[in-house]
Tab-separated table of C-alpha atoms in Angstrom:
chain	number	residue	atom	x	y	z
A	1	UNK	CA	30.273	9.341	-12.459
A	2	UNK	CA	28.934	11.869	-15.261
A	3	UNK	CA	29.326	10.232	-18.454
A	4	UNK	CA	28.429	12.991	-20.556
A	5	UNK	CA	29.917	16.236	-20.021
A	6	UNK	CA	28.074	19.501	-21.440
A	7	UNK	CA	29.615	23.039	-21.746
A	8	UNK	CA	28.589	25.392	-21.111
A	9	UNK	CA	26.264	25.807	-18.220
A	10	UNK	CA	24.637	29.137	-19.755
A	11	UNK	CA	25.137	31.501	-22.887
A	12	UNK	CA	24.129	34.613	-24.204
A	13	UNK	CA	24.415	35.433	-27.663
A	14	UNK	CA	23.093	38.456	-29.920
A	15	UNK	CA	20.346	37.930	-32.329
A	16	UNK	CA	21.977	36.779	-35.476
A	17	UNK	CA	25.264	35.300	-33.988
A	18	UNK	CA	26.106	31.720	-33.488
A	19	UNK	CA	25.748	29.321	-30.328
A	20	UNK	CA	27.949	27.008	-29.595
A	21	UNK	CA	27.653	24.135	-27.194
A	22	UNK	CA	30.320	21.276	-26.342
A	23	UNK	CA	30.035	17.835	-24.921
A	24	UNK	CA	32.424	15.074	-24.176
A	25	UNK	CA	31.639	11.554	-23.252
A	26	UNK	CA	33.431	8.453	-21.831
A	27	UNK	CA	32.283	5.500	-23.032
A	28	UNK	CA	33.336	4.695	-25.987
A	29	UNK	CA	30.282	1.990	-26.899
A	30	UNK	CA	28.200	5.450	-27.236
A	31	UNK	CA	27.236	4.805	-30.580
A	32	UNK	CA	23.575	7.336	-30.782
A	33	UNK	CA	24.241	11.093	-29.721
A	34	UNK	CA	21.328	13.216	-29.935
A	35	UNK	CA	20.600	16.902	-28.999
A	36	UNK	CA	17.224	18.153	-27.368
A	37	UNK	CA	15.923	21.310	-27.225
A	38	UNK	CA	13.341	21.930	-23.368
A	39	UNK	CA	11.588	25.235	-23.043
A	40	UNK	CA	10.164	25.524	-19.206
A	41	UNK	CA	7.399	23.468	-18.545
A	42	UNK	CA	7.534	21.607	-21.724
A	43	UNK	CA	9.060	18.114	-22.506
A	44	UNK	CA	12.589	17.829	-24.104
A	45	UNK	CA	12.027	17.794	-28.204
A	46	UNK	CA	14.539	15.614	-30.553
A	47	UNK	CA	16.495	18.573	-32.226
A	48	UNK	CA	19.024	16.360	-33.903
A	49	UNK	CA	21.195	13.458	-33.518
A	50	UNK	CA	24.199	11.582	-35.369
A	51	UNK	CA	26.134	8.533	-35.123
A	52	UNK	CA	29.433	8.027	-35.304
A	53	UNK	CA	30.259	7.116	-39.211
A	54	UNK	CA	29.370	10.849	-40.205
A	55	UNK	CA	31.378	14.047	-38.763
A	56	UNK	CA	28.749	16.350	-39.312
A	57	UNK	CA	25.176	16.262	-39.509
A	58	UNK	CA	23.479	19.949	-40.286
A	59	UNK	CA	19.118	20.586	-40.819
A	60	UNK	CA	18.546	23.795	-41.117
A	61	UNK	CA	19.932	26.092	-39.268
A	62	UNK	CA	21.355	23.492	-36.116
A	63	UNK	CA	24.856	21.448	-36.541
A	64	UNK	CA	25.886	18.872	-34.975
A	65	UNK	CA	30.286	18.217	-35.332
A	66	UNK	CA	31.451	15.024	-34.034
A	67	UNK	CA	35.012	13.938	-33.030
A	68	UNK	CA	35.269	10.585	-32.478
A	69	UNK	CA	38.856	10.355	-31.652
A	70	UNK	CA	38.287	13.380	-29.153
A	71	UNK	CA	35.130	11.878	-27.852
A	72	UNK	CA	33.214	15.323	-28.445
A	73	UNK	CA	30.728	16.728	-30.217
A	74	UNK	CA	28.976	20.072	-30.688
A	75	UNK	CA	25.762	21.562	-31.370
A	76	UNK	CA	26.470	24.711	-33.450
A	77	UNK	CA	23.437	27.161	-34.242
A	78	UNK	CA	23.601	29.550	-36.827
A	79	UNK	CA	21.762	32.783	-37.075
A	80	UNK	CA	20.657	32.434	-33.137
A	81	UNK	CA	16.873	33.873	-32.897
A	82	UNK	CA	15.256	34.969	-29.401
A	83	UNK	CA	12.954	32.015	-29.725
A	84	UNK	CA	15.998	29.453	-29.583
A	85	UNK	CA	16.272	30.612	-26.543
A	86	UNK	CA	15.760	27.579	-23.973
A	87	UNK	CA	17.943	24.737	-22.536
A	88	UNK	CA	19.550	22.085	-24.927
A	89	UNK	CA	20.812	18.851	-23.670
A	90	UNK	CA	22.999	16.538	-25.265
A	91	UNK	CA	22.664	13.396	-24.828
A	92	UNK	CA	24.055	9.628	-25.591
A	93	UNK	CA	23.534	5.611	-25.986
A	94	UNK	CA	24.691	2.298	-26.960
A	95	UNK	CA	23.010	-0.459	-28.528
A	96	UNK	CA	22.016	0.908	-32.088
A	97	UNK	CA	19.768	-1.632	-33.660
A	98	UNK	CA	18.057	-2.055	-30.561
A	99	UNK	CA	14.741	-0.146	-28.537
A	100	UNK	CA	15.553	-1.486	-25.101
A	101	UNK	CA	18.726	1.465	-24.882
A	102	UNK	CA	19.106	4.548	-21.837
A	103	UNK	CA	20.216	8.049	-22.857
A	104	UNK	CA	22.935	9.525	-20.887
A	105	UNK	CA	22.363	12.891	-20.624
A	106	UNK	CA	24.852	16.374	-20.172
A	107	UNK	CA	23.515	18.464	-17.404
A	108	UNK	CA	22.049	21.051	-20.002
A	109	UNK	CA	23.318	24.658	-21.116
A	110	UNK	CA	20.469	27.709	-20.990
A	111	UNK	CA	20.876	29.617	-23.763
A	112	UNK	CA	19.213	32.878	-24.476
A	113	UNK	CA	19.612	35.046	-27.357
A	114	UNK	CA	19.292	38.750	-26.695
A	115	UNK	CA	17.530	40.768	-29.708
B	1	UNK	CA	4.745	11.835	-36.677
B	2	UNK	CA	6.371	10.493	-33.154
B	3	UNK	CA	4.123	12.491	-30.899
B	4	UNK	CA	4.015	11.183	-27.219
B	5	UNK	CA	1.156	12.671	-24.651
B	6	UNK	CA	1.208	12.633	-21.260
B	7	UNK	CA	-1.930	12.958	-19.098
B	8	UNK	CA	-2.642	14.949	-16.763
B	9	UNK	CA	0.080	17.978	-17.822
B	10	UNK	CA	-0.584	18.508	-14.128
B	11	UNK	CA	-1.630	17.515	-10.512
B	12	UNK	CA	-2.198	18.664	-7.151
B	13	UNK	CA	-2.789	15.963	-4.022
B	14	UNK	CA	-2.997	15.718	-0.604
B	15	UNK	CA	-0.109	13.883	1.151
B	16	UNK	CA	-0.310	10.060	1.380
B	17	UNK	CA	-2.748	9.722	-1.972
B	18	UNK	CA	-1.670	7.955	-5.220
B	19	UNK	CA	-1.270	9.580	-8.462
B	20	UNK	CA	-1.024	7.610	-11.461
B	21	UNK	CA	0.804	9.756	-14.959
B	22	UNK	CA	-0.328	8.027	-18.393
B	23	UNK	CA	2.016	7.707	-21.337
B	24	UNK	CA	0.846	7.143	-24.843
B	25	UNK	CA	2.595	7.142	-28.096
B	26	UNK	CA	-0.153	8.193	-30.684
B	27	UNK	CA	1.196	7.514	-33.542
B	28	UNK	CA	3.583	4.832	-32.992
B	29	UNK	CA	4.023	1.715	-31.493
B	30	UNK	CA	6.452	1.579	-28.896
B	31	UNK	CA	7.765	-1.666	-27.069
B	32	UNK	CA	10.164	0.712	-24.836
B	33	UNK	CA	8.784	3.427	-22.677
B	34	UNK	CA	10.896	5.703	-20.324
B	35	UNK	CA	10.021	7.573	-17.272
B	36	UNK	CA	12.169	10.291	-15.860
B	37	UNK	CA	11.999	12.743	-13.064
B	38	UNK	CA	13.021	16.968	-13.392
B	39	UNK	CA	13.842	19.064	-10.318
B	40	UNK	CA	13.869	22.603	-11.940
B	41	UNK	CA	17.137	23.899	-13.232
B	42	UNK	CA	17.952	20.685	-13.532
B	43	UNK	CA	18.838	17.711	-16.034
B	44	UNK	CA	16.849	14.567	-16.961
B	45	UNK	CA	16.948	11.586	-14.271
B	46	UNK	CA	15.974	8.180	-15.379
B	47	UNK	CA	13.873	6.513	-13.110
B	48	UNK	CA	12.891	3.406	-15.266
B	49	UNK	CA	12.595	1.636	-18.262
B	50	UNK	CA	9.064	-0.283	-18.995
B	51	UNK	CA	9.184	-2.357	-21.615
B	52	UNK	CA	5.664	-4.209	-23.040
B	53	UNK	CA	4.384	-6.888	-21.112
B	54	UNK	CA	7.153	-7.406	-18.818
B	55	UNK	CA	8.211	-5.461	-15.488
B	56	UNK	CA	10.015	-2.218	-15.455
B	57	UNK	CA	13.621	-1.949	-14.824
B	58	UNK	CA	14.529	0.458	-12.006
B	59	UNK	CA	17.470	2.411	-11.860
B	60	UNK	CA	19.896	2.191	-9.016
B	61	UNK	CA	18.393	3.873	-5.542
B	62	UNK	CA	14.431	4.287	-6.929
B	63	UNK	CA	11.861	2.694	-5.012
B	64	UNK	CA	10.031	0.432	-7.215
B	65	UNK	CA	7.162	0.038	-4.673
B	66	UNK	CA	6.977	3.897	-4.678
B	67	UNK	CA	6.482	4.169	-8.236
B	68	UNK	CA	4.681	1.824	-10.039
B	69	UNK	CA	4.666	1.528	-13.522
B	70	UNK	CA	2.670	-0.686	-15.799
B	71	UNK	CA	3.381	-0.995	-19.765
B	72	UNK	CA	-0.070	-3.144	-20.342
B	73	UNK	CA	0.351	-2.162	-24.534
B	74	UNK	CA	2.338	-0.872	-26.889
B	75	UNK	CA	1.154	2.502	-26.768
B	76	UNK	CA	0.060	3.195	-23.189
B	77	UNK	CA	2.363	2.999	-20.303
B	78	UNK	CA	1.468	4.273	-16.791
B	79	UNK	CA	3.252	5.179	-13.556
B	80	UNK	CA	1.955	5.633	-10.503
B	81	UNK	CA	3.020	7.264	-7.434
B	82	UNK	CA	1.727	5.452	-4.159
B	83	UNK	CA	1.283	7.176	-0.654
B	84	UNK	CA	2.729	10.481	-2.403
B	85	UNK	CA	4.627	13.071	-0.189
B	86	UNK	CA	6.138	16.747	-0.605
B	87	UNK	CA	9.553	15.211	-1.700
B	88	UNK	CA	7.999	13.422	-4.442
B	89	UNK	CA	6.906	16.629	-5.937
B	90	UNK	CA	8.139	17.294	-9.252
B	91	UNK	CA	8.327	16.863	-13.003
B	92	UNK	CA	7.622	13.716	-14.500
B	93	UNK	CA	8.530	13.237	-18.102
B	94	UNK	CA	7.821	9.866	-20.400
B	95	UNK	CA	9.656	8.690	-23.501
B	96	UNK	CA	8.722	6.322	-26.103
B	97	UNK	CA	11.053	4.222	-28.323
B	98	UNK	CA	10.528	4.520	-31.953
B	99	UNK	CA	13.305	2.470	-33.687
B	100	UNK	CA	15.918	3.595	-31.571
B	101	UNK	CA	14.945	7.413	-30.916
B	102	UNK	CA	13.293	8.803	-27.826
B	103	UNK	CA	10.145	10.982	-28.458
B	104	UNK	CA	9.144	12.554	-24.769
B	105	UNK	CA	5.941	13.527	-23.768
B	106	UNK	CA	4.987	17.206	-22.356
B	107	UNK	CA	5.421	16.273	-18.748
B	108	UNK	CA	3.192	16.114	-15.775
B	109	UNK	CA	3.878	18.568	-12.801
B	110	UNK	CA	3.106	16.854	-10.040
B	111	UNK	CA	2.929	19.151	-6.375
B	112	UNK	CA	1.842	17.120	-3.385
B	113	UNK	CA	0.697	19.085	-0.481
């Protein structure tokens, strides 16, 4: 049973344009949802995250929307550069407060912005 | 701050050898270490949690005798791989816990021949 559900698989955008990628989850104790960003070979790096009191959360250029009635939320990137381009992951967990928590994760999206 | 290393970032062994994968959190102290596999293409899988001076928890369907892991302090957690074999080639990527967020190390590519 996936938990987390990431869209979409791939996407191309132009240098410049905005990326946009979607995830829904399940279980509604998710209370942590963070986004990673994985080039190949490398280890996943903490992008950005948000919890459920706030709707939006942007730093710099990278947005994350939450909808916690619709159980989704979004990573939005503005101005989309070549060297964005790499797999995100969204991810979530329960148990804020705590250490001792598991991320879910999406399956990932590979984005690559064309120049 | 919240850098994690991994060591090695890669390893090559002969079938039926152990490898063990270190995990340290250098600038943090972290209770709650993760260890996850990557085929390529493909998403995170958690293999266990280690938490400081206790035993690791598996997840559902991996072998715990296959893949030892050892959280001796708060900084350094280690997992081997015993009696390695082609299938157990792959990517091997730690986390560390620091106040709720995961920091992940580099990886270790592990190809057993």
């Amino acid at each position: 049973q996936q938990q987390v559900k990431q869209s979409p698989q791939s996407l191309i955008v132009q240098k410049g344009g905005i990326s946009i990628i979607n995830c829904a989850y399940e279980n509604t104790a998710f209370d942590y949802f963070p986004w990673y960003q994985q080039f190949p070979g490398k280890g996943p790096a903490l992008l950005i995250a948000i919890r459920p009191d706030v709707s939006e959360k942007k730093e710099g250029r990278f947005t994350i929307s939450f909808n916690k009635s619709a159980k989704q939320f979004s990573l939005h990137i503005m101005d989309s550069q070549p060297g964005d381009s790499a797999t995100y992951f969204c991810a979530a967990s329960k148990g804020s407060g705590g250490s001792n928590y598991k991320l879910t994760f999406g399956k990932g999206t590979l984005l690559t912005v064309n120049p | 701050g919240a850098v994690v290393s991994q060591h090695p970032s890669w390893v090559i062994c002969k079938s039926g050898t152990s490898v063990k994968i270190e995990c340290r959190s250098l600038d943090f102290q972290a209770t709650t270490m993760f260890w996850y596999r990557q085929f390529p293409k493909q998403s995170l899988m958690l293999m266990a949690t280690s938490n400081e001076g206790s035993k690791a928890t598996y997840e559902q369907g991996v072998e715990k005798d296959k893949f030892l892991i050892n959280h001796a302090s708060l900084t350094l957690s280690t997992l081997t791989v015993t009696s390695a074999h082609p299938e157990d080639s792959s990517f091997y990527i730690c986390s560390a816990s620091d106040r709720g967020t995961q920091y992940f190390g580099p990886g270790t590519r592990l190809t057993v021949l």
